[in-house]
PDB file of C-alpha atoms in Angstrom:
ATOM      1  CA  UNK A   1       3.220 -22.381   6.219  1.00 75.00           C
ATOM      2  CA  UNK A   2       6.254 -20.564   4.727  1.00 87.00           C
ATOM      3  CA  UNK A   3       6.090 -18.347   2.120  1.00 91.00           C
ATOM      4  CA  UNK A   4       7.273 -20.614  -0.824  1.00 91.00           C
ATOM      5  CA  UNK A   5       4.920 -23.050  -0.316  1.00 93.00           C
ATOM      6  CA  UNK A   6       2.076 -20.255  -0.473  1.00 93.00           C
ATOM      7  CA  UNK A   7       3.516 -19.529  -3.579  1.00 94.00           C
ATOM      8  CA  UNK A   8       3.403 -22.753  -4.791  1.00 94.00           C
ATOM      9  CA  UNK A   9      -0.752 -22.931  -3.990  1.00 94.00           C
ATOM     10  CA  UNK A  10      -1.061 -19.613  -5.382  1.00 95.00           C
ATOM     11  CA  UNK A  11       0.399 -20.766  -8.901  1.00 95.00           C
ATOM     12  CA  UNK A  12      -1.452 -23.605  -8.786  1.00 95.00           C
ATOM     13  CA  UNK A  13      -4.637 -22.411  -8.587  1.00 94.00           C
ATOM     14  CA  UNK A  14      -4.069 -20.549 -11.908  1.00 94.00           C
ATOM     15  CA  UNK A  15      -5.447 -17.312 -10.921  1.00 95.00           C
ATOM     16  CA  UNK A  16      -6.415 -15.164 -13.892  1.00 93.00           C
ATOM     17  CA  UNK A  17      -9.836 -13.277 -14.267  1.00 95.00           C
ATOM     18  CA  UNK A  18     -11.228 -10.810 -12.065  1.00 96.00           C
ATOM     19  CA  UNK A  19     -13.457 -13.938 -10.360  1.00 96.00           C
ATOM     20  CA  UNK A  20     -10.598 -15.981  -9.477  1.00 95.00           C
ATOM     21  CA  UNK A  21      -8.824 -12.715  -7.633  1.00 95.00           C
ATOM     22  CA  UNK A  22     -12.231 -11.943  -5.687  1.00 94.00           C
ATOM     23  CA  UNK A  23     -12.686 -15.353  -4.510  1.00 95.00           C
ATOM     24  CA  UNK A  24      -8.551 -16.129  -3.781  1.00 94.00           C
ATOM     25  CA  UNK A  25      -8.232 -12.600  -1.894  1.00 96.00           C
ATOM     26  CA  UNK A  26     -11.639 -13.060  -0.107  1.00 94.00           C
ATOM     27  CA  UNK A  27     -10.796 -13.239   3.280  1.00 94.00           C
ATOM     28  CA  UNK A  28      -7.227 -11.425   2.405  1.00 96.00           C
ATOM     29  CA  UNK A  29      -8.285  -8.337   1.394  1.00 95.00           C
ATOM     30  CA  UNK A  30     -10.210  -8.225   4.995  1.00 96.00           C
ATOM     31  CA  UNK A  31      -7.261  -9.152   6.817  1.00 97.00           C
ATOM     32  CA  UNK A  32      -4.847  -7.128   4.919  1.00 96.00           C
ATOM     33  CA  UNK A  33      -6.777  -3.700   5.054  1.00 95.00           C
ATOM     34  CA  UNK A  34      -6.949  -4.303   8.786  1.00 95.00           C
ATOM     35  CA  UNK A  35      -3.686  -4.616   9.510  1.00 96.00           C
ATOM     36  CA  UNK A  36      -2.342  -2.071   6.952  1.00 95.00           C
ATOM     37  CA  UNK A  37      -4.503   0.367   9.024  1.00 94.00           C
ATOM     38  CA  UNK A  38      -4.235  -0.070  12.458  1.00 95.00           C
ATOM     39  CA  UNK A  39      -0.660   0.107  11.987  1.00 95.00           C
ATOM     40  CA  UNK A  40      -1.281   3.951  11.936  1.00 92.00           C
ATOM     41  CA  UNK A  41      -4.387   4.361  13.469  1.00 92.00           C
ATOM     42  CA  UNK A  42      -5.335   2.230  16.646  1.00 93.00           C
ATOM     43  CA  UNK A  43      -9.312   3.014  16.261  1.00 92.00           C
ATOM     44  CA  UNK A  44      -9.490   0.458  13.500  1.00 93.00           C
ATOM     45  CA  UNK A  45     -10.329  -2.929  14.555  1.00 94.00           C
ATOM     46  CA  UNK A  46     -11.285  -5.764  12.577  1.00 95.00           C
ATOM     47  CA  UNK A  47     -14.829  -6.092  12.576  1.00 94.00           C
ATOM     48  CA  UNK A  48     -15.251  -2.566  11.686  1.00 93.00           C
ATOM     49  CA  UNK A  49     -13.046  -3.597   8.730  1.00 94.00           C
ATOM     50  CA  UNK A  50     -14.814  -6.672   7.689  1.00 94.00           C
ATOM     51  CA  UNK A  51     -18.982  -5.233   8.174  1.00 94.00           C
ATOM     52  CA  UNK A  52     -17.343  -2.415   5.458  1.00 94.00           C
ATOM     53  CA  UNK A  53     -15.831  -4.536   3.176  1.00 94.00           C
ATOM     54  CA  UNK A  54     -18.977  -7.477   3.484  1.00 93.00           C
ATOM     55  CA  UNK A  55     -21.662  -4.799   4.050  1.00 93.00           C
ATOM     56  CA  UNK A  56     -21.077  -1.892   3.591  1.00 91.00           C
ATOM     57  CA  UNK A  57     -21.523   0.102   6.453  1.00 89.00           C
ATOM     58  CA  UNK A  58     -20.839   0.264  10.118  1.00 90.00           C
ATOM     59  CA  UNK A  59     -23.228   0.365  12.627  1.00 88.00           C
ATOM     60  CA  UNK A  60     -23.277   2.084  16.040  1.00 85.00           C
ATOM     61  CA  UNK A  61     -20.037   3.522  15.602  1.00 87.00           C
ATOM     62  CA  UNK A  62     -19.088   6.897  17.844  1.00 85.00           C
ATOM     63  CA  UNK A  63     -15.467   7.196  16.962  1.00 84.00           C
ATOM     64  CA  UNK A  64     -13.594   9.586  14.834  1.00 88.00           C
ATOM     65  CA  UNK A  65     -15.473   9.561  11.038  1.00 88.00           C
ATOM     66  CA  UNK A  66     -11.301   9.497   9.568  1.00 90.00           C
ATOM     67  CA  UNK A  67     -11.022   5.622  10.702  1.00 92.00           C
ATOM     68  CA  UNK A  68     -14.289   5.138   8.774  1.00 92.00           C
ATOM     69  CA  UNK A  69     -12.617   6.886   5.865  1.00 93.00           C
ATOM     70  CA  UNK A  70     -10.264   5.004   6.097  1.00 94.00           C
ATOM     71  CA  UNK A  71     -11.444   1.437   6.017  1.00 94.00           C
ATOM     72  CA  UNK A  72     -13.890   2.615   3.483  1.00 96.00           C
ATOM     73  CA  UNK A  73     -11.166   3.580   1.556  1.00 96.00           C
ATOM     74  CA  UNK A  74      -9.130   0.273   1.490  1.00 95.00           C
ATOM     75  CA  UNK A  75     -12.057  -1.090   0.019  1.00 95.00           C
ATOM     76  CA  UNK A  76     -12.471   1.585  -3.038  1.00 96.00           C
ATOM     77  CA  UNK A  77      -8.678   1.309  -3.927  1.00 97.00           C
ATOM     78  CA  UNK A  78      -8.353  -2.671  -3.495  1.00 96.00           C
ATOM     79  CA  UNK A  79     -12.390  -2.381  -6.115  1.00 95.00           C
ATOM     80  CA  UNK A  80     -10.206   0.001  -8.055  1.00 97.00           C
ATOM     81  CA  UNK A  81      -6.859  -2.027  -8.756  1.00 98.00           C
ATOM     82  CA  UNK A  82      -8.205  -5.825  -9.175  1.00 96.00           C
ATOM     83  CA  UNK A  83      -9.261  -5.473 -12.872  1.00 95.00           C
ATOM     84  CA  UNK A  84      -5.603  -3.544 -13.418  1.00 98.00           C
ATOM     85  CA  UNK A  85      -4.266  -6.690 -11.377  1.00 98.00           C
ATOM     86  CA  UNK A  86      -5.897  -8.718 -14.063  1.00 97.00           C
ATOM     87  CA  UNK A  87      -4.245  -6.707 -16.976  1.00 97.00           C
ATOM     88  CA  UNK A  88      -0.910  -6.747 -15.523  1.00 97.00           C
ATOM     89  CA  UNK A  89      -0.565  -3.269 -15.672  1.00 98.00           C
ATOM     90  CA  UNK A  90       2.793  -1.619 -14.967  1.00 97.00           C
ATOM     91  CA  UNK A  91       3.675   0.113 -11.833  1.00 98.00           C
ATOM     92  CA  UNK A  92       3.385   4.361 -12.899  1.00 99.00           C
ATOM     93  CA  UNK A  93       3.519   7.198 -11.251  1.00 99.00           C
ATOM     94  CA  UNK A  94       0.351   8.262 -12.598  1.00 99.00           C
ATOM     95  CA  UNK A  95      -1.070   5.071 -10.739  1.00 99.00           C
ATOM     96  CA  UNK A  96       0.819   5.689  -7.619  1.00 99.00           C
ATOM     97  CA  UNK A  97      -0.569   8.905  -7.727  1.00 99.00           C
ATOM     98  CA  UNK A  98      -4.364   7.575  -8.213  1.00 99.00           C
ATOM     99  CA  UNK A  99      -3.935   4.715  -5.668  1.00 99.00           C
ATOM    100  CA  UNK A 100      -3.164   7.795  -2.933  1.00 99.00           C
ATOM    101  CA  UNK A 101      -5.787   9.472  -4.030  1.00 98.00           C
ATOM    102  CA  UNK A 102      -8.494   6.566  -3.431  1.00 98.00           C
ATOM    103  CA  UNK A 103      -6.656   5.973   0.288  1.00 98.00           C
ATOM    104  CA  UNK A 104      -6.515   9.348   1.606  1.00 97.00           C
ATOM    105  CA  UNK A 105      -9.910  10.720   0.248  1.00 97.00           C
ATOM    106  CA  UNK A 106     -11.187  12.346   3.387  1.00 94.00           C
ATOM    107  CA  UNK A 107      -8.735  11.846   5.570  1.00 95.00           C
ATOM    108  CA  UNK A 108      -6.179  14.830   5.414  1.00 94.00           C
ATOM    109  CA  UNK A 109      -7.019  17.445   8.361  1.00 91.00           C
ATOM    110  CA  UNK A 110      -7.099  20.801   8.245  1.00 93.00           C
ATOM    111  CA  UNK A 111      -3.481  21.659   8.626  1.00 93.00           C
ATOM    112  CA  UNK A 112      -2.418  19.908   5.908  1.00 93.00           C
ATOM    113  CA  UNK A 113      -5.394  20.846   3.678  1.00 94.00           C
ATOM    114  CA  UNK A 114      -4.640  24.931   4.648  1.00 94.00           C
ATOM    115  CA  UNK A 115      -0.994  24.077   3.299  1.00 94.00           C
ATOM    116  CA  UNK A 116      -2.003  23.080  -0.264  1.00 95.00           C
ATOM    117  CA  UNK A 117      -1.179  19.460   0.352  1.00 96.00           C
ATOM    118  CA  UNK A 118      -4.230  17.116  -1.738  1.00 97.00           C
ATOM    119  CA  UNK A 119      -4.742  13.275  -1.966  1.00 98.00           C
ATOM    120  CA  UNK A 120      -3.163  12.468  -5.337  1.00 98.00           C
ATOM    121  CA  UNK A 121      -0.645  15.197  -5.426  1.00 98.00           C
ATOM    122  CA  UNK A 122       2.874  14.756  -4.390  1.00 98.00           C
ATOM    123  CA  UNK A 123       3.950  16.999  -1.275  1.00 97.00           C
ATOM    124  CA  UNK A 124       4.165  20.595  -1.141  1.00 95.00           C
ATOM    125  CA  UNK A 125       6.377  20.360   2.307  1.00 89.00           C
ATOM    126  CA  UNK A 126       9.411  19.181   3.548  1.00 80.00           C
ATOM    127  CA  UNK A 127       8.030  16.383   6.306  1.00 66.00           C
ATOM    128  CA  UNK A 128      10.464  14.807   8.582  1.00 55.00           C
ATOM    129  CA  UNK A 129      10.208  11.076   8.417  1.00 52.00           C
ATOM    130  CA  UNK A 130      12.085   8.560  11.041  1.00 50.00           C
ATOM    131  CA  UNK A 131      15.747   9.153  11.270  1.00 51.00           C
ATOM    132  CA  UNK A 132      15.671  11.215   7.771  1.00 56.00           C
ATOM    133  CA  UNK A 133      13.052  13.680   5.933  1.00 64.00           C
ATOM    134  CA  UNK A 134      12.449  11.892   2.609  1.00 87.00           C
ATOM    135  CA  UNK A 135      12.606  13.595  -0.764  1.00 92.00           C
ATOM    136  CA  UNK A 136      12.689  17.474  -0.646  1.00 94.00           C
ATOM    137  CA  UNK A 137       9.249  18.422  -2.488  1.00 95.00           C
ATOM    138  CA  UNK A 138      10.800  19.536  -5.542  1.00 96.00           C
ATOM    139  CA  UNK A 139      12.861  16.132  -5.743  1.00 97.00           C
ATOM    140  CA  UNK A 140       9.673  13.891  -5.463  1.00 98.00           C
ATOM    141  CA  UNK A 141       8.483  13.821  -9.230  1.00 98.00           C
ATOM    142  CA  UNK A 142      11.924  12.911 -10.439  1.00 98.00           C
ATOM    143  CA  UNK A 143      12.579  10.442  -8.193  1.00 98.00           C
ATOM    144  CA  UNK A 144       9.278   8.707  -8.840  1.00 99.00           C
ATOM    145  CA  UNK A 145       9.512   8.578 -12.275  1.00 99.00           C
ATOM    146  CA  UNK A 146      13.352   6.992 -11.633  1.00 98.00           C
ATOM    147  CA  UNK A 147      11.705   4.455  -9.273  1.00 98.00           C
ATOM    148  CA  UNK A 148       8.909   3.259 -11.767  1.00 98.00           C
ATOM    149  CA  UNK A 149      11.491   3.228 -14.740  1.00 98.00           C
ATOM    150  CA  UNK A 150      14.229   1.455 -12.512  1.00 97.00           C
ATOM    151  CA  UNK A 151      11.470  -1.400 -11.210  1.00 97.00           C
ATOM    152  CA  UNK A 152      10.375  -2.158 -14.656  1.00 96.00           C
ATOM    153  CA  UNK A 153      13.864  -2.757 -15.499  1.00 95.00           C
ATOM    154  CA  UNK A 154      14.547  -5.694 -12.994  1.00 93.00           C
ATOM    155  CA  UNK A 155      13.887  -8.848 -14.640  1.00 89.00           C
ATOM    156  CA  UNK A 156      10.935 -10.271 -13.190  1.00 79.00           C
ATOM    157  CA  UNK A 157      11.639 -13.933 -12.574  1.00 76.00           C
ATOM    158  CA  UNK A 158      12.661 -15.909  -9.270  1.00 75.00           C
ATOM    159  CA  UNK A 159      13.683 -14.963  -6.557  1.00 79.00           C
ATOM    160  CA  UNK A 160      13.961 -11.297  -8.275  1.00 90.00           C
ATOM    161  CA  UNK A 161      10.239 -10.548  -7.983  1.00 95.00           C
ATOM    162  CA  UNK A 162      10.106 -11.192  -3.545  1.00 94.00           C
ATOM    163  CA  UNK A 163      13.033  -8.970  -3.821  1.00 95.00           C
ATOM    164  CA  UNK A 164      12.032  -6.190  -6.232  1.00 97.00           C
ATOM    165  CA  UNK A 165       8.868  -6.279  -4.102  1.00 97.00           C
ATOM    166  CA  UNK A 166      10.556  -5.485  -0.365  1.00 97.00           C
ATOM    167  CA  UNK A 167      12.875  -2.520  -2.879  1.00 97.00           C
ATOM    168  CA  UNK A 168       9.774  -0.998  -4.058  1.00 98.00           C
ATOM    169  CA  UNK A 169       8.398  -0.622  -0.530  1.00 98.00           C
ATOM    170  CA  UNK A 170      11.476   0.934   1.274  1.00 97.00           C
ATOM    171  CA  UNK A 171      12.567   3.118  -1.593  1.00 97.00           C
ATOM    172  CA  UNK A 172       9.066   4.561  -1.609  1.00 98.00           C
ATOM    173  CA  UNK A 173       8.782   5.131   2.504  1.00 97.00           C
ATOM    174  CA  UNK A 174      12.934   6.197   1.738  1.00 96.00           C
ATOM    175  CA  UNK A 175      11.070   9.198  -0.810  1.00 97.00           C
ATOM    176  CA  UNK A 176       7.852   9.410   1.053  1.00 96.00           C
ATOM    177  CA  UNK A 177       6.436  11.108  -2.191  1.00 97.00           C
ATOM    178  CA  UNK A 178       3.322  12.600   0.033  1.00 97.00           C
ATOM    179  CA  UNK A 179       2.386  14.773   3.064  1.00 95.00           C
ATOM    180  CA  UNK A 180       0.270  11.661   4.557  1.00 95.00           C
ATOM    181  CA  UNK A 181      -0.701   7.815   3.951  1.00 96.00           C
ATOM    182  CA  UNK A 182       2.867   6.727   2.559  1.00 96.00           C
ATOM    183  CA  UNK A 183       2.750   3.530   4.618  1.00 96.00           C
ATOM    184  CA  UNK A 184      -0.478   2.745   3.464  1.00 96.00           C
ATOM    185  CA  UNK A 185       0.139   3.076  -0.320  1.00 98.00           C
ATOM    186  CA  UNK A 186       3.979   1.415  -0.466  1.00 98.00           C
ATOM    187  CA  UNK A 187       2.204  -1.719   1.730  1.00 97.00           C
ATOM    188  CA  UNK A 188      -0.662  -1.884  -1.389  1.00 98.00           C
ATOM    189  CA  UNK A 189       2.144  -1.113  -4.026  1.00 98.00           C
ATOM    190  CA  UNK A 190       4.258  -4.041  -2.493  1.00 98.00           C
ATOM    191  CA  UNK A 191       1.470  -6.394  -3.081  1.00 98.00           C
ATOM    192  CA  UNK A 192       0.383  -5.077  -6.504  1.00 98.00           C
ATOM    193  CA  UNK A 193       3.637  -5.712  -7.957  1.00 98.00           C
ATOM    194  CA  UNK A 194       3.964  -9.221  -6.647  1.00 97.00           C
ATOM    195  CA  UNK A 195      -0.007  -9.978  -7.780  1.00 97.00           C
ATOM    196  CA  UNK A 196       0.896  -8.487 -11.573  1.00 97.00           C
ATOM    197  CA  UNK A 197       4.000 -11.026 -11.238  1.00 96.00           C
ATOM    198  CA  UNK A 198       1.733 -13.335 -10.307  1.00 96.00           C
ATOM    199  CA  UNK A 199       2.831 -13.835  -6.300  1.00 97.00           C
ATOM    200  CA  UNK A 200       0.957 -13.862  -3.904  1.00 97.00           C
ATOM    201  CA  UNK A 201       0.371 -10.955  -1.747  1.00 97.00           C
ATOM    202  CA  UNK A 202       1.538 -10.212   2.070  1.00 96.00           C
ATOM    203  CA  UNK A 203      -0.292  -8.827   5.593  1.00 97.00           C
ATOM    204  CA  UNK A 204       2.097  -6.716   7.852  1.00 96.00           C
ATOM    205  CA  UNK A 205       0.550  -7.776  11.035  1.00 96.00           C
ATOM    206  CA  UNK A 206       0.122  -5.129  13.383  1.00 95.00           C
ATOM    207  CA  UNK A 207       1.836  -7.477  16.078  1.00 96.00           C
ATOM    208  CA  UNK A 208       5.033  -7.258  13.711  1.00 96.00           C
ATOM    209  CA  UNK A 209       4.808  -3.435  13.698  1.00 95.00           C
ATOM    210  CA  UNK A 210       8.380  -3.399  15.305  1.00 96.00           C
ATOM    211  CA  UNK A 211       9.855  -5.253  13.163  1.00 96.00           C
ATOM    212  CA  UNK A 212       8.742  -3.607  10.183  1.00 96.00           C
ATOM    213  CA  UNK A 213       9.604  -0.269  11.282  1.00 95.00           C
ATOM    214  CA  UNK A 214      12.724  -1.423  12.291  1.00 96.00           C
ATOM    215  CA  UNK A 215      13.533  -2.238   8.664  1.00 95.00           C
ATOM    216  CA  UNK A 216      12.215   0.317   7.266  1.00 95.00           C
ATOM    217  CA  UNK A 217      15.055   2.314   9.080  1.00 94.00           C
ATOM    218  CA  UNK A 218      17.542  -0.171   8.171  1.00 95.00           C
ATOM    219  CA  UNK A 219      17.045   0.968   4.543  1.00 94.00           C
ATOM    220  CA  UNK A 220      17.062   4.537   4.821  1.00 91.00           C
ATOM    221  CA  UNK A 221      20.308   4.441   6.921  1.00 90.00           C
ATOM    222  CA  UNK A 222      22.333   2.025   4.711  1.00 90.00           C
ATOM    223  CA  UNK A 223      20.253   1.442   1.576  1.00 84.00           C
ATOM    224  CA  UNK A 224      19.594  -2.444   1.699  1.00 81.00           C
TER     225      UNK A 224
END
């Protein structure tokens, strides 16, 4: 099914309250959390994914406790933004910050920890990312607020919103704001902006990985 016909059933099913979101993103939010993380990290699998999000836990398992973080975490930061889906709430850096915060909880090893760097605090170190390095450290917290200022400027109807959505993800990889889970929170921030705008949100399968990566590196080296 292409995309703008999902977007026609998503529009029409008049998606408001917090109980419409849970019950339109039930399977979603499964599928989207898996594939957002195995991207980076090949321990995840799906049913690990889904016995978290359904119950909780995770039974039997003898692999490294950060892929548990991390699935667990998916879950707290997709519980954390669905009522500020439901109020429409702007894109901030305040909640860029926050939404890094409830992904990487846990997960930053010791190297990174002994160099100051924090979930929910912009990067203390230069970091080398693809063909380019990102923001220097000291560039970061201008450049976000630019970013947030400069997407609440686009006007948010037609074709505009698809668009402003792909921006908003390769500008933020392009600044790479943090020492670690970047990917992670400009995937989330792509979809919150089109689910405030009322769109409906998008997987990165892990089978497209390629792909994505390769336009990821498209952006940084010509800026489109």
């Amino acid at each position: 099914m292409a995309y703008e016909d999902i977007k026609k059933a998503w529009q029409e099913r008049k998606i408001e309250k917090k109980e419409d979101y849970e019950t339109a993103l039930d399977n979603f939010k499964i599928i989207f959390a898996y594939n957002s993380g195995v991207i980076e990290n090949p321990e995840i699998t799906y049913h690990n994914t889904r016995e978290i999000f359904k119950n909780g836990k995770v039974i039997n398992f003898t692999g490294d406790l950060r892929t548990i973080y991390e699935i667990e975490n998916q879950k707290k930061c997709y519980d954390f933004l669905i009522q500020k889906i439901v109020a429409r709430e702007p894109i901030t850096p305040e909640l860029i910050r926050e939404i890094h915060k409830k992904l990487t909880a846990g997960t930053y090893d010791q190297n990174r920890w002994e160099k100051g760097e924090r979930p929910g605090e912009y990067k203390k170190h230069d970091s080398v990312v693809g063909d380019g390095q990102g923001d220097m450290p000291e560039e970061v917290p201008n450049d976000m607020v630019q970013l947030c200022e400069e997407i609440a400027e686009i006007p948010d109807k037609g074709e505009n919103i698809l668009k402003t959505a792909a921006y908003l993800h390769c500008k933020f990889e392009n600044i790479h704001p943090f020492a670690d889970g970047n990917g992670r929170v400009g995937r989330t921030l792509m979809n919150y902006y089109l689910m405030i705008h009322n769109y409906p949100p998008l997987v990165v399968a892990n089978e497209t990985k390629d792909l994505y990566y390769g336009a990821l590196m498209i952006y940084d080296k010509t800026g489109e």
